[in-house]
mmCIF file of C-alpha atoms in Angstrom:
data_model
loop_
_atom_site.group_PDB
_atom_site.id
_atom_site.type_symbol
_atom_site.label_atom_id
_atom_site.label_comp_id
_atom_site.label_asym_id
_atom_site.label_seq_id
_atom_site.Cartn_x
_atom_site.Cartn_y
_atom_site.Cartn_z
ATOM 1 C CA MET A 123 0.280 0.025 0.077
ATOM 2 C CA PRO A 124 1.609 3.279 -0.746
ATOM 3 C CA ARG A 125 1.752 5.879 2.193
ATOM 4 C CA ARG A 126 -1.040 7.510 0.755
ATOM 5 C CA PRO A 127 -2.091 6.337 -1.037
ATOM 6 C CA LEU A 128 -12.983 13.916 -33.372
ATOM 7 C CA ILE A 129 -13.902 10.930 -36.526
ATOM 8 C CA GLY A 130 -16.125 7.982 -36.802
ATOM 9 C CA PRO A 131 -15.316 4.855 -37.102
ATOM 10 C CA SER A 132 -12.870 4.350 -39.645
ATOM 11 C CA ALA A 133 -10.395 6.967 -37.627
ATOM 12 C CA VAL A 134 -10.661 4.482 -34.604
ATOM 13 C CA LEU A 135 -9.195 1.633 -36.162
ATOM 14 C CA ALA A 136 -6.565 3.561 -38.132
ATOM 15 C CA ALA A 137 -4.833 4.268 -34.964
ATOM 16 C CA MET A 138 -4.893 0.882 -33.746
ATOM 17 C CA LEU A 139 -3.792 -0.585 -36.712
ATOM 18 C CA GLY A 140 -1.321 2.387 -36.726
ATOM 19 C CA THR A 141 0.039 0.859 -33.499
ATOM 20 C CA ALA A 142 -0.205 -2.835 -33.948
ATOM 21 C CA LEU A 143 2.003 -1.445 -37.265
ATOM 22 C CA LEU A 144 4.455 0.728 -35.387
ATOM 23 C CA ALA A 145 5.117 -1.788 -32.822
ATOM 24 C CA GLY A 146 6.202 -4.134 -35.348
ATOM 25 C CA CYS A 147 9.016 -1.723 -36.942
ATOM 26 C CA GLY A 148 9.816 -1.514 -33.479
ATOM 27 C CA GLU A 149 7.824 1.497 -31.681
ATOM 28 C CA ARG A 150 9.166 1.908 -28.303
ATOM 29 C CA GLY A 151 6.004 1.296 -26.181
ATOM 30 C CA PRO A 152 5.971 1.526 -22.254
ATOM 31 C CA ALA A 153 8.672 0.316 -20.322
ATOM 32 C CA VAL A 154 6.802 -1.895 -18.137
ATOM 33 C CA ALA A 155 6.491 -3.658 -22.253
ATOM 34 C CA ALA A 156 9.788 -4.732 -22.516
ATOM 35 C CA ARG A 157 11.696 -7.604 -22.571
ATOM 36 C CA PRO A 158 15.549 -8.339 -21.686
ATOM 37 C CA SER A 159 17.506 -7.764 -25.214
ATOM 38 C CA GLN A 160 18.562 -11.479 -26.451
ATOM 39 C CA ASP A 161 21.694 -9.811 -27.799
ATOM 40 C CA ALA A 162 25.156 -8.864 -25.932
ATOM 41 C CA THR A 163 24.193 -5.533 -25.475
ATOM 42 C CA PRO A 164 24.651 -4.761 -21.649
ATOM 43 C CA ARG A 165 20.782 -3.631 -20.590
ATOM 44 C CA PRO A 166 20.894 0.290 -19.505
ATOM 45 C CA VAL A 167 21.242 0.195 -15.797
ATOM 46 C CA ALA A 168 18.213 0.894 -13.217
ATOM 47 C CA ALA A 169 17.962 4.029 -11.469
ATOM 48 C CA THR A 170 18.860 3.872 -7.719
ATOM 49 C CA ARG A 171 17.400 5.839 -4.307
ATOM 50 C CA GLU A 172 20.176 8.235 -4.615
ATOM 51 C CA ASP A 173 19.891 8.579 -8.350
ATOM 52 C CA ALA A 174 16.478 9.592 -7.703
ATOM 53 C CA SER A 175 17.280 11.754 -4.556
ATOM 54 C CA ALA A 176 19.312 13.543 -6.992
ATOM 55 C CA ALA A 177 16.908 13.590 -9.738
ATOM 56 C CA PHE A 178 14.605 15.335 -7.392
ATOM 57 C CA VAL A 179 16.221 18.187 -4.987
ATOM 58 C CA ALA A 180 16.899 19.049 -9.109
ATOM 59 C CA LEU A 181 13.906 20.420 -9.089
ATOM 60 C CA THR A 182 14.945 23.379 -7.250
ATOM 61 C CA ASP A 183 17.410 24.398 -10.438
ATOM 62 C CA LEU A 184 14.756 23.710 -12.469
ATOM 63 C CA ALA A 185 11.977 26.041 -10.970
ATOM 64 C CA ASP A 186 15.115 29.201 -10.937
ATOM 65 C CA ALA A 187 15.074 28.737 -14.331
ATOM 66 C CA TRP A 188 11.702 29.061 -15.434
ATOM 67 C CA LYS A 189 11.373 32.088 -12.665
ATOM 68 C CA ARG A 190 14.693 33.246 -15.268
ATOM 69 C CA ARG A 191 12.667 32.471 -18.075
ATOM 70 C CA ASP A 192 15.391 30.841 -19.012
ATOM 71 C CA CYS A 193 14.972 28.647 -22.006
ATOM 72 C CA ALA A 194 18.558 27.414 -22.575
ATOM 73 C CA LYS A 195 18.272 26.631 -19.390
ATOM 74 C CA ILE A 196 15.288 24.738 -18.872
ATOM 75 C CA GLU A 197 15.745 23.027 -22.828
ATOM 76 C CA PHE A 198 19.194 21.349 -20.718
ATOM 77 C CA LEU A 199 17.208 20.305 -17.761
ATOM 78 C CA THR A 200 14.199 18.266 -18.890
ATOM 79 C CA THR A 201 13.556 15.808 -21.642
ATOM 80 C CA TRP A 202 10.374 13.284 -23.097
ATOM 81 C CA THR A 203 7.158 15.338 -23.148
ATOM 82 C CA GLU A 204 8.566 18.300 -20.812
ATOM 83 C CA SER A 205 11.158 19.275 -22.486
ATOM 84 C CA VAL A 206 8.267 20.720 -24.745
ATOM 85 C CA LEU A 207 8.439 23.722 -22.882
ATOM 86 C CA SER A 208 11.411 24.821 -23.552
ATOM 87 C CA GLY A 209 10.420 25.972 -26.769
ATOM 88 C CA ARG A 210 7.687 27.999 -27.718
ATOM 89 C CA ALA A 211 6.222 28.648 -24.365
ATOM 90 C CA CYS A 212 8.911 28.747 -22.160
ATOM 91 C CA GLN A 213 9.115 31.972 -25.444
ATOM 92 C CA ALA A 214 5.867 33.285 -23.955
ATOM 93 C CA ALA A 215 6.946 33.345 -21.052
ATOM 94 C CA ARG A 216 9.224 36.094 -21.594
ATOM 95 C CA ARG A 217 6.132 37.753 -23.042
ATOM 96 C CA GLY A 218 4.244 37.249 -19.849
ATOM 97 C CA HIS A 219 2.327 33.869 -20.124
ATOM 98 C CA PRO A 220 2.157 32.187 -16.679
ATOM 99 C CA VAL A 221 5.126 29.837 -16.230
ATOM 100 C CA PRO A 222 4.454 25.918 -14.925
ATOM 101 C CA ALA A 223 5.207 25.117 -11.875
ATOM 102 C CA ALA A 224 8.826 23.155 -10.895
ATOM 103 C CA GLY A 225 9.583 23.477 -7.508
ATOM 104 C CA GLY A 226 8.355 23.412 -4.095
ATOM 105 C CA TYR A 227 7.577 19.720 -3.818
ATOM 106 C CA THR A 228 8.424 16.925 -0.949
ATOM 107 C CA ASP A 229 7.891 14.203 0.911
ATOM 108 C CA ALA A 230 8.370 12.471 -2.855
ATOM 109 C CA GLU A 231 8.295 8.678 -2.680
ATOM 110 C CA PHE A 232 10.101 6.942 -6.001
ATOM 111 C CA TYR A 233 9.299 3.558 -8.078
ATOM 112 C CA LEU A 234 12.279 2.405 -9.861
ATOM 113 C CA PRO A 235 11.878 0.205 -12.344
ATOM 114 C CA ASP A 236 14.113 -2.739 -12.732
ATOM 115 C CA GLU A 237 13.728 -3.258 -16.454
ATOM 116 C CA PRO A 238 13.663 0.262 -17.410
ATOM 117 C CA GLY A 239 13.398 -0.830 -21.031
ATOM 118 C CA ASP A 240 16.427 1.528 -23.551
ATOM 119 C CA LEU A 241 16.433 4.135 -21.204
ATOM 120 C CA PRO A 242 16.745 4.330 -17.260
ATOM 121 C CA TRP A 243 13.674 5.950 -15.745
ATOM 122 C CA PHE A 244 11.598 6.160 -12.718
ATOM 123 C CA ALA A 245 8.748 7.849 -11.034
ATOM 124 C CA ALA A 246 8.132 9.980 -7.939
ATOM 125 C CA LEU A 247 5.234 10.399 -5.879
ATOM 126 C CA ALA A 248 5.585 13.631 -4.024
ATOM 127 C CA HIS A 249 2.697 14.601 -1.432
ATOM 128 C CA LYS A 250 3.162 17.808 -0.575
ATOM 129 C CA PRO A 251 1.825 20.173 -1.166
ATOM 130 C CA ARG A 252 -0.499 17.801 -3.357
ATOM 131 C CA PRO A 253 -0.142 14.714 -4.621
ATOM 132 C CA ALA A 254 1.508 14.818 -7.454
ATOM 133 C CA TYR A 255 3.739 12.628 -10.362
ATOM 134 C CA PHE A 256 6.973 13.483 -11.624
ATOM 135 C CA VAL A 257 8.312 11.551 -14.556
ATOM 136 C CA PHE A 258 12.358 11.239 -15.099
ATOM 137 C CA VAL A 259 14.402 10.058 -17.503
ATOM 138 C CA ARG A 260 17.882 9.821 -18.064
ATOM 139 C CA SER A 261 19.214 11.157 -21.263
ATOM 140 C CA ASP A 262 22.488 12.678 -22.710
ATOM 141 C CA GLY A 263 24.038 11.257 -19.600
ATOM 142 C CA ARG A 264 22.138 13.034 -17.163
ATOM 143 C CA TRP A 265 18.309 12.133 -15.742
ATOM 144 C CA ARG A 266 16.150 14.869 -16.253
ATOM 145 C CA LEU A 267 12.744 15.475 -15.979
ATOM 146 C CA GLY A 268 10.678 14.244 -18.562
ATOM 147 C CA ALA A 269 6.896 15.159 -16.992
ATOM 148 C CA GLY A 270 5.948 16.965 -14.315
ATOM 149 C CA PRO A 271 4.541 17.525 -11.441
ATOM 150 C CA VAL A 272 1.183 15.702 -12.504
ATOM 151 C CA PRO A 273 -1.679 16.090 -9.998
ATOM 152 C CA VAL A 274 -3.652 13.518 -8.501
ATOM 153 C CA VAL A 275 -7.319 13.483 -9.513
ATOM 154 C CA GLY A 276 -7.848 10.361 -9.668
ATOM 155 C CA ALA A 277 -7.335 7.552 -6.785
ATOM 156 C CA LEU A 278 -4.037 6.448 -5.760
ATOM 157 C CA PRO A 279 -3.118 3.074 -6.827
ATOM 158 C CA GLU A 280 -1.762 0.332 -4.889
ATOM 159 C CA LEU A 281 2.142 0.785 -5.537
ATOM 160 C CA GLU A 282 5.554 0.018 -2.930
ATOM 161 C CA GLU A 283 7.937 2.544 -3.150
ATOM 162 C CA GLY A 284 11.127 1.751 -4.205
ATOM 163 C CA GLN A 285 12.183 -1.448 -6.948
ATOM 164 C CA VAL A 286 9.690 -2.582 -9.285
ATOM 165 C CA ALA A 287 9.885 -5.433 -10.931
ATOM 166 C CA PRO A 288 8.365 -6.072 -14.561
ATOM 167 C CA GLU A 289 5.294 -7.961 -14.803
ATOM 168 C CA PRO A 290 5.510 -11.359 -15.971
ATOM 169 C CA ASP A 291 1.842 -11.700 -17.470
ATOM 170 C CA ARG A 292 2.116 -11.334 -20.960
ATOM 171 C CA ASP A 293 -1.152 -10.051 -21.600
ATOM 172 C CA ALA A 294 -1.021 -7.668 -18.531
ATOM 173 C CA ARG A 295 2.303 -6.395 -20.649
ATOM 174 C CA VAL A 296 -0.628 -5.456 -24.189
ATOM 175 C CA ARG A 297 -3.131 -3.879 -21.997
ATOM 176 C CA ALA A 298 -0.564 -1.140 -21.024
ATOM 177 C CA GLN A 299 0.665 -0.956 -23.747
ATOM 178 C CA LEU A 300 -1.945 -0.064 -25.616
ATOM 179 C CA ALA A 301 -3.558 2.497 -23.162
ATOM 180 C CA PRO A 302 -2.702 5.199 -24.577
ATOM 181 C CA THR A 303 -3.866 4.147 -27.779
ATOM 182 C CA ARG A 304 -6.973 3.181 -25.913
ATOM 183 C CA LEU A 305 -7.722 6.558 -24.847
ATOM 184 C CA LEU A 306 -7.174 8.278 -27.504
ATOM 185 C CA ALA A 307 -9.594 6.308 -29.876
ATOM 186 C CA PHE A 308 -12.003 7.535 -26.825
ATOM 187 C CA LEU A 309 -11.544 10.799 -27.518
ATOM 188 C CA THR A 310 -11.651 10.494 -31.646
ATOM 189 C CA ASP A 311 -14.921 8.375 -31.432
ATOM 190 C CA PRO A 312 -18.090 10.461 -29.870
ATOM 191 C CA ALA A 313 -20.334 7.904 -31.162
ATOM 192 C CA GLY A 314 -18.757 5.048 -28.485
ATOM 193 C CA VAL A 315 -18.019 2.807 -31.461
ATOM 194 C CA SER A 316 -14.117 1.184 -30.388
ATOM 195 C CA GLY A 317 -15.697 -0.094 -26.802
ATOM 196 C CA VAL A 318 -12.700 1.430 -25.107
ATOM 197 C CA ARG A 319 -14.206 2.191 -21.659
ATOM 198 C CA VAL A 320 -14.068 5.330 -19.026
ATOM 199 C CA ARG A 321 -15.127 4.769 -15.912
ATOM 200 C CA SER A 322 -18.307 7.549 -15.134
ATOM 201 C CA GLY A 323 -17.145 10.589 -13.659
ATOM 202 C CA ASP A 324 -13.755 10.379 -15.572
ATOM 203 C CA PRO A 325 -12.316 13.400 -16.516
ATOM 204 C CA MET A 326 -12.075 11.934 -20.356
ATOM 205 C CA ARG A 327 -14.938 12.463 -19.963
ATOM 206 C CA ASP A 328 -14.938 15.984 -19.336
ATOM 207 C CA LEU A 329 -12.882 16.366 -21.872
ATOM 208 C CA LEU A 330 -15.008 14.522 -25.091
ATOM 209 C CA ARG A 331 -17.250 16.820 -24.207
ATOM 210 C CA GLU A 332 -15.212 19.469 -24.115
ATOM 211 C CA LEU A 333 -14.048 18.637 -27.810
ATOM 212 C CA THR A 334 -17.262 17.021 -29.010
ATOM 213 C CA ASP A 335 -19.274 20.364 -27.296
ATOM 214 C CA ARG A 336 -17.191 22.858 -29.198
ATOM 215 C CA SER A 337 -17.810 21.850 -33.293
ATOM 216 C CA ALA A 338 -21.629 21.889 -31.864
ATOM 217 C CA ALA A 339 -21.871 25.384 -30.444
ATOM 218 C CA ASP A 340 -19.191 26.422 -33.085
ATOM 219 C CA ARG A 341 -19.816 26.104 -36.314
ATOM 220 C CA PRO A 342 -17.910 22.954 -37.874
ATOM 221 C CA ASP A 343 -16.596 24.332 -40.771
ATOM 222 C CA ARG A 344 -14.805 27.565 -38.921
ATOM 223 C CA VAL A 345 -13.944 25.416 -35.735
ATOM 224 C CA SER A 346 -11.255 21.886 -35.891
ATOM 225 C CA ALA A 347 -9.860 19.619 -33.153
ATOM 226 C CA GLU A 348 -8.025 16.766 -33.063
ATOM 227 C CA VAL A 349 -6.489 14.701 -30.295
ATOM 228 C CA ARG A 350 -3.076 12.558 -31.637
ATOM 229 C CA LEU A 351 0.243 10.694 -29.647
ATOM 230 C CA GLU A 352 2.862 12.238 -28.140
ATOM 231 C CA GLY A 353 6.299 10.809 -27.351
ATOM 232 C CA PRO A 354 6.292 6.805 -25.854
ATOM 233 C CA ALA A 355 4.877 6.279 -22.599
ATOM 234 C CA TYR A 356 6.057 4.458 -19.305
ATOM 235 C CA GLY A 357 4.270 2.041 -17.397
ATOM 236 C CA LEU A 358 4.959 -0.195 -13.999
ATOM 237 C CA PRO A 359 3.125 -3.079 -13.375
ATOM 238 C CA LEU A 360 0.983 -3.125 -10.596
ATOM 239 C CA PRO A 361 0.243 -6.104 -8.083
ATOM 240 C CA ASP A 362 -3.543 -6.683 -9.519
ATOM 241 C CA ARG A 363 -2.071 -7.319 -12.830
ATOM 242 C CA GLY A 364 -2.745 -3.767 -13.961
ATOM 243 C CA ALA A 365 -0.962 -1.287 -14.893
ATOM 244 C CA LEU A 366 -0.377 3.108 -14.440
ATOM 245 C CA VAL A 367 1.071 4.327 -17.682
ATOM 246 C CA PHE A 368 2.921 7.574 -17.988
ATOM 247 C CA HIS A 369 2.172 9.149 -21.324
ATOM 248 C CA THR A 370 1.403 12.396 -23.111
ATOM 249 C CA LEU A 371 -1.630 13.844 -25.362
ATOM 250 C CA ARG A 372 -1.342 16.671 -27.676
ATOM 251 C CA ILE A 373 -4.554 18.277 -28.314
ATOM 252 C CA VAL A 374 -4.638 20.688 -31.324
ATOM 253 C CA VAL A 375 -7.868 23.192 -32.023
ATOM 254 C CA THR A 376 -8.002 25.014 -34.914
ATOM 255 C CA GLN A 377 -10.798 28.103 -35.081
ATOM 256 C CA LYS A 378 -10.871 30.164 -38.324
ATOM 257 C CA PRO A 379 -12.576 33.849 -37.866
ATOM 258 C CA GLY A 380 -16.494 34.466 -37.202
ATOM 259 C CA ALA A 381 -15.745 30.893 -35.616
ATOM 260 C CA GLY A 382 -17.633 32.484 -32.209
ATOM 261 C CA ARG A 383 -16.269 32.571 -28.493
ATOM 262 C CA PRO A 384 -12.561 32.576 -28.594
ATOM 263 C CA ALA A 385 -10.772 28.920 -28.163
ATOM 264 C CA TYR A 386 -8.093 30.652 -26.253
ATOM 265 C CA LYS A 387 -7.801 33.684 -24.553
ATOM 266 C CA ALA A 388 -6.738 37.067 -26.628
ATOM 267 C CA SER A 389 -3.635 37.239 -23.983
ATOM 268 C CA ALA A 390 -2.666 34.109 -24.308
ATOM 269 C CA VAL A 391 -2.446 34.085 -28.451
ATOM 270 C CA ARG A 392 -0.257 38.006 -28.335
ATOM 271 C CA ALA A 393 2.021 35.946 -25.896
ATOM 272 C CA PHE A 394 2.557 33.457 -28.326
ATOM 273 C CA THR A 395 2.423 34.803 -31.592
ATOM 274 C CA GLY A 396 4.133 38.267 -30.603
ATOM 275 C CA PRO A 397 2.793 41.761 -30.470
ATOM 276 C CA GLY A 398 2.800 42.340 -34.324
ATOM 277 C CA ALA A 399 0.387 39.469 -34.540
ATOM 278 C CA THR A 400 -2.948 41.249 -36.276
ATOM 279 C CA GLY A 401 -5.529 38.568 -34.632
ATOM 280 C CA GLU A 402 -7.261 38.441 -37.974
ATOM 281 C CA GLY A 403 -6.264 34.851 -39.654
ATOM 282 C CA ALA A 404 -6.982 31.725 -38.150
ATOM 283 C CA VAL A 405 -5.370 30.495 -34.646
ATOM 284 C CA THR A 406 -4.305 27.281 -33.926
ATOM 285 C CA GLY A 407 -3.174 26.041 -30.180
ATOM 286 C CA HIS A 408 -1.849 23.262 -29.526
ATOM 287 C CA GLU A 409 -2.185 21.810 -25.972
ATOM 288 C CA LEU A 410 0.356 19.044 -23.697
ATOM 289 C CA LEU A 411 -1.670 16.926 -22.009
ATOM 290 C CA PHE A 412 0.572 14.676 -19.355
ATOM 291 C CA LEU A 413 -1.267 11.590 -17.691
ATOM 292 C CA ALA A 414 -1.280 9.228 -15.160
ATOM 293 C CA THR A 415 -3.373 6.380 -16.635
ATOM 294 C CA ARG A 416 -4.534 3.199 -14.982
ATOM 295 C CA VAL A 417 -5.216 0.401 -16.882
ATOM 296 C CA SER A 418 -7.451 -2.276 -15.120
ATOM 297 C CA ALA A 419 -6.319 -6.238 -15.824
ATOM 298 C CA LYS A 420 -10.207 -5.844 -17.298
ATOM 299 C CA GLY A 421 -8.357 -2.879 -19.779
ATOM 300 C CA VAL A 422 -11.081 -0.124 -17.678
ATOM 301 C CA LEU A 423 -8.799 2.852 -18.110
ATOM 302 C CA ASP A 424 -8.977 5.194 -15.200
ATOM 303 C CA THR A 425 -6.810 9.067 -15.081
ATOM 304 C CA VAL A 426 -5.414 9.324 -11.787
ATOM 305 C CA ALA A 427 -3.481 12.198 -12.439
ATOM 306 C CA MET A 428 -3.308 14.638 -15.164
ATOM 307 C CA ARG A 429 -1.903 18.671 -16.296
ATOM 308 C CA ARG A 430 -3.023 20.521 -19.830
ATOM 309 C CA VAL A 431 -0.658 23.239 -20.593
ATOM 310 C CA LEU A 432 -1.151 25.386 -23.578
ATOM 311 C CA ALA A 433 2.803 25.021 -25.172
ATOM 312 C CA ASP A 434 1.915 26.948 -28.813
ATOM 313 C CA VAL A 435 -0.164 29.258 -30.107
ATOM 314 C CA THR A 436 -0.190 30.162 -34.099
ATOM 315 C CA MET A 437 -2.092 32.430 -36.249
ATOM 316 C CA SER A 438 -2.308 31.904 -40.163
#
């Protein structure tokens, strides 16, 4: 126990087939689904508790870099999907856009995969000031923040702190590997023909309504919304043959002039596009949705943690 614990059926089928083809071509899935190498290449060394503690403490450096809007330093300290924010989002922060929270988290427990896959990684759960997950990935010889903080919004799964052994059950590994694509299928299938199950009250149901209601309330020829996979995923096996999967989705909203209610605040558009923007063209926003998703032994998806960040806005 922890201490405290858009877009019909054809698109869904294409997403599923795409994942299968990628898997056949060597696309890396969640670390929980990784198998030991059969060649003589040494496996990556798993993170130790000392590694994890030092990497977590270094979040103060990242918070300071965001405070100073030091985009180069932010890029140096981040990787995976978090590093996306060192680009346009950091430039927008220099023009007054809010900076992401990075530091001030304490009382962390660490989950250290015994077999981390192609790159060593680990997850941390900070309990203060509010529960949030962090994912760290070793890149270019150092530990960097891959995602976080990702605030907890659901029930915490049962997971012992420390070393986490890989899931021996093949079906459980497959369920974990497919979790991000299945969630993508859910969010791009308002008719519900994909059969992906998400519990009542889950935040993903609210997001689905937001994406579909936006097109209904505004002119559909003027507003479009889509969801994409962003980067690979990492997963931890759970004792009940489920998995906790850390992954990221990209939400892309394009709004043409005359579409009705603005998709993004004028201040945010100015921060990303600069003072010279005329405000007369189509606006496209890119949001990152950082997630920790629990997939049960029966394949039901539950959102455990979520963070939504505006990463870019462009005009055309």
